[in-house]
Amino acid sequence: MPELPEVEITRLGVESRFVEKCLTNIEIRQPMLRWPIPEAVKQVEGLRLESAQRRSKYLLLNFSAGTVMIHLGMSGALRIVPATSAWQKHEHIQWSFGDLAMRLHDPRRFGSVDFLVAGTEHARHPRLSHLGVEPFSEAFTAEHLFKCSRGRKVSVKAFLLQGHAVVGVGNIYASESLFRAGIRPGRSASRLSRADCAKLAEVIKAVLREAVEAGGSSLRDFSGIDGELGHFQNQTFVYDRQGLDCRVCKTSVRRIVQNQRSSFYCPECQKK
């Protein structure tokens, strides 16, 4: 599933190629993704794309008439194509900006496209209102993480994935962050100390920044808007390295299943 780094890379691609350009046409080939695509998205045809933002894993395309909100789901990606090029399998919607366009490619159709009319506060949308703070924001501090973890008996891995304390720490990035913080994924979130939270907040920011710089993680279907694959999966310390030597201490990396998700850790480096 595309996580925060992958969506941020997509946002940067949209920003560099289409911001300040006029959206000449929207063509919807498949009106039903995870939810129906609202006809209201057509209201932005003929308008200039003013900015491209991201909230958690949602891409927000802002026009004077409102905001197009895109979620890439489990297997989606936006791709730049010539506006008149033949449609390929699993391409569902196209936004044309003159001769160039971007298309939503989503084989599993778990993604979504929504529309927020102008004047609607993004934070009030039901898909955004419950989200935690952004990891690169000033609000994401060690103290914030510590307070959110109080009374939480779930594992620290589940705590991060839930997105209530901080958004965007998906399965790969949670495993990598916990490794760098020296914390086992099965430890109870309520047992995190302030020192643990200080280290964890620091490494979460570092891991996510490194992932953005590496173009994200290309597992299965993800590629950037220009078709470039990400490389972060090639530099992980523990993720998907079960049975291989830890890159730090040479101990064999282990895998456990938590809430139907694979977690990877080093029993020597992650003793806490």
GROMACS .gro file of C-alpha atoms in nm:
model
  272
    1MET     CA    1   0.000   0.000   0.000
    2PRO     CA    2   0.136   0.348  -0.083
    3GLU     CA    3   0.220   0.514   0.250
    4LEU     CA    4   0.308   0.872   0.342
    5PRO     CA    5   0.647   0.882   0.160
    6GLU     CA    6   0.492   0.745  -0.159
    7VAL     CA    7   0.205   0.995  -0.147
    8GLU     CA    8   0.448   1.278  -0.074
    9ILE     CA    9   0.655   1.178  -0.377
   10THR     CA   10   0.336   1.180  -0.586
   11ARG     CA   11   0.247   1.523  -0.447
   12LEU     CA   12   0.588   1.661  -0.536
   13GLY     CA   13   0.549   1.527  -0.889
   14VAL     CA   14   0.206   1.685  -0.931
   15GLU     CA   15   0.333   2.012  -0.788
   16SER     CA   16   0.631   2.032  -1.024
   17ARG     CA   17   0.435   1.940  -1.337
   18PHE     CA   18   0.081   2.075  -1.301
   19VAL     CA   19   0.049   2.350  -1.039
   20GLU     CA   20  -0.046   2.682  -1.206
   21LYS     CA   21  -0.165   2.487  -1.513
   22CYS     CA   22  -0.526   2.485  -1.634
   23LEU     CA   23  -0.719   2.161  -1.595
   24THR     CA   24  -0.879   2.135  -1.937
   25ASN     CA   25  -1.074   1.813  -1.897
   26ILE     CA   26  -1.160   1.529  -1.659
   27GLU     CA   27  -1.253   1.191  -1.805
   28ILE     CA   28  -1.395   0.921  -1.580
   29ARG     CA   29  -1.381   0.569  -1.726
   30GLN     CA   30  -1.464   0.383  -1.402
   31PRO     CA   31  -1.705   0.575  -1.176
   32MET     CA   32  -1.689   0.320  -0.893
   33LEU     CA   33  -1.367   0.283  -0.695
   34ARG     CA   34  -1.388   0.214  -0.323
   35TRP     CA   35  -1.676   0.460  -0.331
   36PRO     CA   36  -1.851   0.628  -0.627
   37ILE     CA   37  -1.662   0.920  -0.781
   38PRO     CA   38  -1.885   1.225  -0.729
   39GLU     CA   39  -1.992   1.416  -1.038
   40ALA     CA   40  -1.897   1.732  -0.847
   41VAL     CA   41  -1.531   1.673  -0.938
   42LYS     CA   42  -1.621   1.810  -1.281
   43GLN     CA   43  -1.662   2.155  -1.122
   44VAL     CA   44  -1.288   2.213  -1.145
   45GLU     CA   45  -1.268   2.172  -1.524
   46GLY     CA   46  -1.132   2.488  -1.683
   47LEU     CA   47  -0.973   2.605  -1.360
   48ARG     CA   48  -0.610   2.650  -1.259
   49LEU     CA   49  -0.456   2.403  -1.015
   50GLU     CA   50  -0.354   2.636  -0.733
   51SER     CA   51  -0.164   2.394  -0.510
   52ALA     CA   52  -0.107   2.029  -0.426
   53GLN     CA   53  -0.111   1.934  -0.059
   54ARG     CA   54  -0.099   1.612   0.137
   55ARG     CA   55  -0.280   1.512   0.455
   56SER     CA   56  -0.162   1.174   0.578
   57LYS     CA   57  -0.205   0.947   0.274
   58TYR     CA   58  -0.453   1.177   0.098
   59LEU     CA   59  -0.350   1.398  -0.194
   60LEU     CA   60  -0.536   1.730  -0.199
   61LEU     CA   61  -0.557   1.918  -0.532
   62ASN     CA   62  -0.679   2.270  -0.466
   63PHE     CA   63  -0.877   2.476  -0.718
   64SER     CA   64  -1.084   2.793  -0.669
   65ALA     CA   65  -1.407   2.587  -0.682
   66GLY     CA   66  -1.291   2.325  -0.433
   67THR     CA   67  -1.050   2.042  -0.359
   68VAL     CA   68  -1.013   1.707  -0.531
   69MET     CA   69  -0.910   1.453  -0.266
   70ILE     CA   70  -0.735   1.138  -0.392
   71HIS     CA   71  -0.643   0.825  -0.198
   72LEU     CA   72  -0.429   0.566  -0.375
   73GLY     CA   73  -0.573   0.272  -0.182
   74MET     CA   74  -0.386  -0.058  -0.175
   75SER     CA   75  -0.232  -0.053  -0.521
   76GLY     CA   76  -0.295   0.285  -0.683
   77ALA     CA   77  -0.060   0.531  -0.850
   78LEU     CA   78  -0.090   0.850  -1.051
   79ARG     CA   79   0.096   0.845  -1.381
   80ILE     CA   80   0.182   1.117  -1.631
   81VAL     CA   81   0.075   1.032  -1.987
   82PRO     CA   82   0.012   1.218  -2.313
   83ALA     CA   83  -0.350   1.334  -2.291
   84THR     CA   84  -0.446   1.151  -2.612
   85SER     CA   85  -0.264   0.823  -2.541
   86ALA     CA   86  -0.452   0.493  -2.539
   87TRP     CA   87  -0.600   0.388  -2.207
   88GLN     CA   88  -0.442   0.092  -2.036
   89LYS     CA   89  -0.599  -0.173  -1.817
   90HIS     CA   90  -0.683  -0.051  -1.464
   91GLU     CA   91  -0.670   0.320  -1.559
   92HIS     CA   92  -0.989   0.478  -1.427
   93ILE     CA   93  -0.979   0.859  -1.435
   94GLN     CA   94  -0.776   1.119  -1.624
   95TRP     CA   95  -0.706   1.483  -1.543
   96SER     CA   96  -0.584   1.661  -1.859
   97PHE     CA   97  -0.368   1.973  -1.845
   98GLY     CA   98  -0.332   2.056  -2.213
   99ASP     CA   99  -0.118   1.797  -2.391
  100LEU     CA  100  -0.019   1.619  -2.068
  101ALA     CA  101  -0.244   1.436  -1.827
  102MET     CA  102  -0.229   1.231  -1.510
  103ARG     CA  103  -0.421   0.906  -1.479
  104LEU     CA  104  -0.519   0.707  -1.175
  105HIS     CA  105  -0.404   0.348  -1.217
  106ASP     CA  106  -0.559   0.124  -0.951
  107PRO     CA  107  -0.581  -0.252  -1.018
  108ARG     CA  108  -0.766  -0.336  -0.697
  109ARG     CA  109  -0.992  -0.027  -0.703
  110PHE     CA  110  -0.948   0.037  -0.330
  111GLY     CA  111  -0.854   0.399  -0.395
  112SER     CA  112  -1.095   0.691  -0.389
  113VAL     CA  113  -1.162   1.031  -0.541
  114ASP     CA  114  -1.371   1.280  -0.344
  115PHE     CA  115  -1.459   1.648  -0.378
  116LEU     CA  116  -1.470   1.921  -0.115
  117VAL     CA  117  -1.650   2.236  -0.228
  118ALA     CA  118  -1.469   2.567  -0.179
  119GLY     CA  119  -1.493   2.690   0.176
  120THR     CA  120  -1.508   2.342   0.327
  121GLU     CA  121  -1.243   2.302   0.596
  122HIS     CA  122  -1.033   1.999   0.509
  123ALA     CA  123  -1.004   1.890   0.871
  124ARG     CA  124  -1.384   1.852   0.895
  125HIS     CA  125  -1.406   1.589   0.624
  126PRO     CA  126  -1.498   1.253   0.784
  127ARG     CA  127  -1.198   1.080   0.624
  128LEU     CA  128  -0.959   1.340   0.767
  129SER     CA  129  -1.114   1.447   1.097
  130HIS     CA  130  -0.982   1.152   1.301
  131LEU     CA  131  -0.621   1.167   1.181
  132GLY     CA  132  -0.324   1.227   1.409
  133VAL     CA  133  -0.058   1.492   1.362
  134GLU     CA  134   0.177   1.504   1.065
  135PRO     CA  135   0.522   1.358   1.140
  136PHE     CA  136   0.706   1.656   0.990
  137SER     CA  137   0.497   1.913   1.176
  138GLU     CA  138   0.593   2.101   1.491
  139ALA     CA  139   0.306   1.925   1.669
  140PHE     CA  140   0.482   1.588   1.649
  141THR     CA  141   0.700   1.592   1.957
  142ALA     CA  142   0.827   1.338   2.208
  143GLU     CA  143   0.581   1.472   2.466
  144HIS     CA  144   0.290   1.438   2.222
  145LEU     CA  145   0.384   1.077   2.151
  146PHE     CA  146   0.425   1.005   2.523
  147LYS     CA  147   0.083   1.150   2.612
  148CYS     CA  148  -0.091   0.962   2.331
  149SER     CA  149   0.063   0.633   2.446
  150ARG     CA  150  -0.062   0.659   2.804
  151GLY     CA  151  -0.315   0.390   2.883
  152ARG     CA  152  -0.272   0.223   2.545
  153LYS     CA  153  -0.233  -0.151   2.600
  154VAL     CA  154  -0.191  -0.232   2.232
  155SER     CA  155   0.156  -0.310   2.099
  156VAL     CA  156   0.371  -0.013   2.004
  157LYS     CA  157   0.364  -0.136   1.643
  158ALA     CA  158  -0.018  -0.133   1.637
  159PHE     CA  159  -0.016   0.203   1.814
  160LEU     CA  160   0.189   0.356   1.532
  161LEU     CA  161  -0.013   0.194   1.254
  162GLN     CA  162  -0.344   0.319   1.393
  163GLY     CA  163  -0.252   0.675   1.297
  164HIS     CA  164  -0.422   0.842   1.593
  165ALA     CA  165  -0.097   0.975   1.742
  166VAL     CA  166   0.094   1.033   1.419
  167VAL     CA  167  -0.001   0.966   1.058
  168GLY     CA  168   0.193   0.798   0.781
  169VAL     CA  169   0.394   0.541   0.975
  170GLY     CA  170   0.294   0.236   0.772
  171ASN     CA  171   0.412  -0.121   0.811
  172ILE     CA  172   0.756  -0.081   0.653
  173TYR     CA  173   0.833   0.246   0.827
  174ALA     CA  174   0.705   0.130   1.167
  175SER     CA  175   0.935  -0.175   1.158
  176GLU     CA  176   1.232   0.036   1.055
  177SER     CA  177   1.163   0.309   1.310
  178LEU     CA  178   1.126   0.063   1.597
  179PHE     CA  179   1.454  -0.102   1.497
  180ARG     CA  180   1.639   0.228   1.507
  181ALA     CA  181   1.479   0.315   1.840
  182GLY     CA  182   1.577  -0.025   1.985
  183ILE     CA  183   1.216  -0.110   2.073
  184ARG     CA  184   1.053  -0.447   2.006
  185PRO     CA  185   0.729  -0.428   1.805
  186GLY     CA  186   0.533  -0.634   2.059
  187ARG     CA  187   0.602  -0.407   2.354
  188SER     CA  188   0.297  -0.237   2.504
  189ALA     CA  189   0.263   0.128   2.400
  190SER     CA  190   0.176   0.221   2.757
  191ARG     CA  191   0.522   0.106   2.870
  192LEU     CA  192   0.706   0.360   2.655
  193SER     CA  193   0.907   0.603   2.864
  194ARG     CA  194   0.961   0.968   2.777
  195ALA     CA  195   1.313   0.875   2.665
  196ASP     CA  196   1.170   0.601   2.441
  197CYS     CA  197   0.926   0.848   2.287
  198ALA     CA  198   1.199   1.105   2.230
  199LYS     CA  199   1.407   0.851   2.040
  200LEU     CA  200   1.108   0.711   1.852
  201ALA     CA  201   0.985   1.053   1.737
  202GLU     CA  202   1.337   1.137   1.617
  203VAL     CA  203   1.382   0.818   1.414
  204ILE     CA  204   1.030   0.826   1.266
  205LYS     CA  205   1.108   1.164   1.112
  206ALA     CA  206   1.447   1.040   0.988
  207VAL     CA  207   1.309   0.718   0.836
  208LEU     CA  208   1.026   0.896   0.655
  209ARG     CA  209   1.261   1.164   0.520
  210GLU     CA  210   1.502   0.898   0.395
  211ALA     CA  211   1.214   0.714   0.229
  212VAL     CA  212   1.106   1.029   0.045
  213GLU     CA  213   1.463   1.091  -0.069
  214ALA     CA  214   1.483   0.729  -0.194
  215GLY     CA  215   1.166   0.764  -0.397
  216GLY     CA  216   0.959   0.560  -0.154
  217SER     CA  217   0.926   0.183  -0.144
  218SER     CA  218   0.824   0.009  -0.465
  219LEU     CA  219   0.657  -0.307  -0.344
  220ARG     CA  220   0.419  -0.459  -0.602
  221ASP     CA  221   0.260  -0.171  -0.794
  222PHE     CA  222   0.389   0.165  -0.673
  223SER     CA  223   0.585   0.400  -0.895
  224GLY     CA  224   0.621   0.776  -0.889
  225ILE     CA  225   0.419   1.000  -1.118
  226ASP     CA  226   0.699   0.987  -1.378
  227GLY     CA  227   0.711   0.607  -1.361
  228GLU     CA  228   1.026   0.596  -1.146
  229LEU     CA  229   1.049   0.314  -0.893
  230GLY     CA  230   1.139   0.377  -0.531
  231HIS     CA  231   1.448   0.226  -0.369
  232PHE     CA  232   1.391   0.248   0.006
  233GLN     CA  233   1.308  -0.125   0.024
  234ASN     CA  234   1.668  -0.196  -0.079
  235GLN     CA  235   1.814  -0.022   0.227
  236THR     CA  236   1.592  -0.148   0.509
  237PHE     CA  237   1.756  -0.283   0.824
  238VAL     CA  238   1.490  -0.538   0.919
  239TYR     CA  239   1.180  -0.514   0.700
  240ASP     CA  240   1.135  -0.825   0.483
  241ARG     CA  241   1.475  -0.960   0.598
  242GLN     CA  242   1.358  -1.262   0.801
  243GLY     CA  243   1.645  -1.506   0.852
  244LEU     CA  244   1.908  -1.266   0.717
  245ASP     CA  245   2.182  -1.114   0.930
  246CYS     CA  246   2.107  -0.787   1.105
  247ARG     CA  247   2.304  -0.516   0.927
  248VAL     CA  248   2.429  -0.391   1.266
  249CYS     CA  249   2.501  -0.695   1.488
  250LYS     CA  250   2.473  -0.993   1.248
  251THR     CA  251   2.199  -1.159   1.458
  252SER     CA  252   1.931  -1.330   1.247
  253VAL     CA  253   1.631  -1.104   1.184
  254ARG     CA  254   1.301  -1.246   1.308
  255ARG     CA  255   0.944  -1.214   1.182
  256ILE     CA  256   0.623  -1.219   1.383
  257VAL     CA  257   0.262  -1.157   1.281
  258GLN     CA  258   0.070  -0.884   1.461
  259ASN     CA  259  -0.291  -0.814   1.366
  260GLN     CA  260  -0.237  -1.001   1.039
  261ARG     CA  261   0.062  -0.781   0.951
  262SER     CA  262   0.425  -0.895   0.939
  263SER     CA  263   0.665  -0.733   1.183
  264PHE     CA  264   1.042  -0.772   1.158
  265TYR     CA  265   1.294  -0.710   1.435
  266CYS     CA  266   1.641  -0.793   1.560
  267PRO     CA  267   1.630  -0.968   1.901
  268GLU     CA  268   1.974  -0.829   1.991
  269CYS     CA  269   1.937  -0.465   1.880
  270GLN     CA  270   1.576  -0.443   2.001
  271LYS     CA  271   1.590  -0.570   2.357
  272LYS     CA  272   1.347  -0.324   2.509
   0.00000   0.00000   0.00000
